[in-house]
Amino acid sequence: MCLLTFLGTVSFTAKAVDVIVHSTVSESNITKSQLRRIYTMRQTQWSNGHHIIVFVLPKQHPLHQRFSKERLQIFPYQLERIWNKLTYSGLGVAPVVKSTPEALINAVMKTPGAIGYTETVVDKGAVNVIKIKE
Amino acid sequence: MSSRLKNNLHRIKMRMPVLLSMVFASLTIGGYCQGKDLQVHGFAAQGIINVNGSNYVNDDGGLSAELTEIGLNASYILTPALRLAGQMVYLDGGNRYDDGVRVDYALLDWSAYNDENWQVNLYLGRYKNYHWLYSSTRDIPFARPSVVLPQSVYFDGFRDISVGADGGALKISHSSDTLGDFDFNMSTGSSSISKEQTQIILGKLALGKMKHTYDLQTSLYWQPLLSSWSFGLTLLDGVFEYQAAEQKDKFIDADITLQLVIANMLYEGERWEFSGELLQMRSIFDGLYFENFRQDSISQGLYVQSRYKVNTDFRLLARYERFYANKDDKNGHFLEETSQGLTPRYFGYQHDATFGFSYDFAENLRLQFEYHYIEGTARLTPVVLPNPAINDNENWQLWAMHLMYWF
């Protein structure tokens, strides 16, 4: 419940953060809970059984901070802890980090099963924007 | 320049090539090995630690550079359901644990079942202990809250036998859209115990071999939906066997049983974080000193910890912890009496007040500092036959400064 409090800090001038997937991903919408599960690595396959490849920006990147707070409702440091625990204890794998938003879009475009986020989608044919339901 | 300072500088100088190699390796392979199938990560940390009044790090006191942690890991996805993962580490903590290179984990991860709400994974090989709040990352400098973890739970003397094991582990994760996230973990296996580790537990007079014959551990974690709180409970049952050396051993054959219950909670807010763990451990010794000797006692520990994020780079830490070696002898008088005065009463407890901070100079570069004021010596090694000749102070202090890099 406390995680909801930072919703009030969202800037009205900022563009919305869109969630994008590779064009072969069949889902056109997912729930907010499902998005959280994917980014906390608790769901690793799409409904058709294909592996989910998660892409993110560096932890200090403003867009990553916004995505984490607005879309996932998780503080960025919590995400980092979950990923570090998986990575350095052998329990699982962390998302693949891309250094710029352009590189992230490019990676999602080229990788079957990929999911990522962006502020602006220039070419809607290259990636799919999926709707996030409550 | 004193010989101690020279030794410490020499120690750091000797490790610089390794540390620099890590940085170079990270820059070189970082770009190539962070793909969807193969991921390579690592860390390197060097610090200085100064203990005043105990042999926690070294026997003669003073500043020490025995605070080194280096690790390199890789994860490779073989098929959508199978993955290989492994990590090598080099650790040096002085008297805290056996120093050297070791395989931290090396496992095959089978994703046995996976859907939108359930994940079932089976790990075979050498797995990490992931049952306690910080057990799976206790050797990862930037993923634990302090340089020295609360000794009531994360006792360095038991590090090698509690950090992981060779065997199998099961993890079942369930995400409910109404109740939140549940994780059930179970593991069974055994760890190899070196001669040094045997002597860390029993003392230098132990010349025989200790074996870890049985270990079963389970844990359950729950994070309510969209909550900042999470709760965990762990149960452990472990059996060890001591085979005395045929000659000159001061001990005889023994069976040692440890049964542990740990409850923990964690709150993660935007700036404040609170965590705590409550431990109760039953220790049963059969043999060891003489035929038909039996000792059955219960130790208890507790710590509460708070971290405050001043900003994204700067964090403050405060922690208080209490530990009693025997819950029925909290002030240690019975211990002193039964040892005929050889073991002072302050070996019956250990309480620690800790303050510290950390600062991130860059995304993956952190400096951590902390100070501990400690009352009692119950969590110093050796455990079974304590060393009051060196540890002749009830109150002692330590400070540590640790520089760490990871990729």
CSV table of C-alpha atoms in Angstrom, one decimal, chain B residues 13 21 91 94 108 171 194 225 246 282 285 360 366:
chain,number,residue,atom,x,y,z
B,13,LYS,CA,49.9,-4.2,-3.6
B,21,SER,CA,42.2,-7.5,-14.0
B,91,LEU,CA,38.0,-14.5,0.1
B,94,GLY,CA,41.7,-13.1,8.6
B,108,LEU,CA,22.2,-26.9,-13.0
B,171,LYS,CA,12.1,-23.3,-5.2
B,194,SER,CA,38.3,-28.2,5.9
B,225,LEU,CA,0.3,-7.5,-2.7
B,246,GLU,CA,44.0,-41.7,16.5
B,282,ARG,CA,19.4,-25.8,19.6
B,285,PHE,CA,26.7,-32.5,21.5
B,360,ASP,CA,28.3,5.4,-4.4
B,366,ARG,CA,30.9,2.1,-3.6
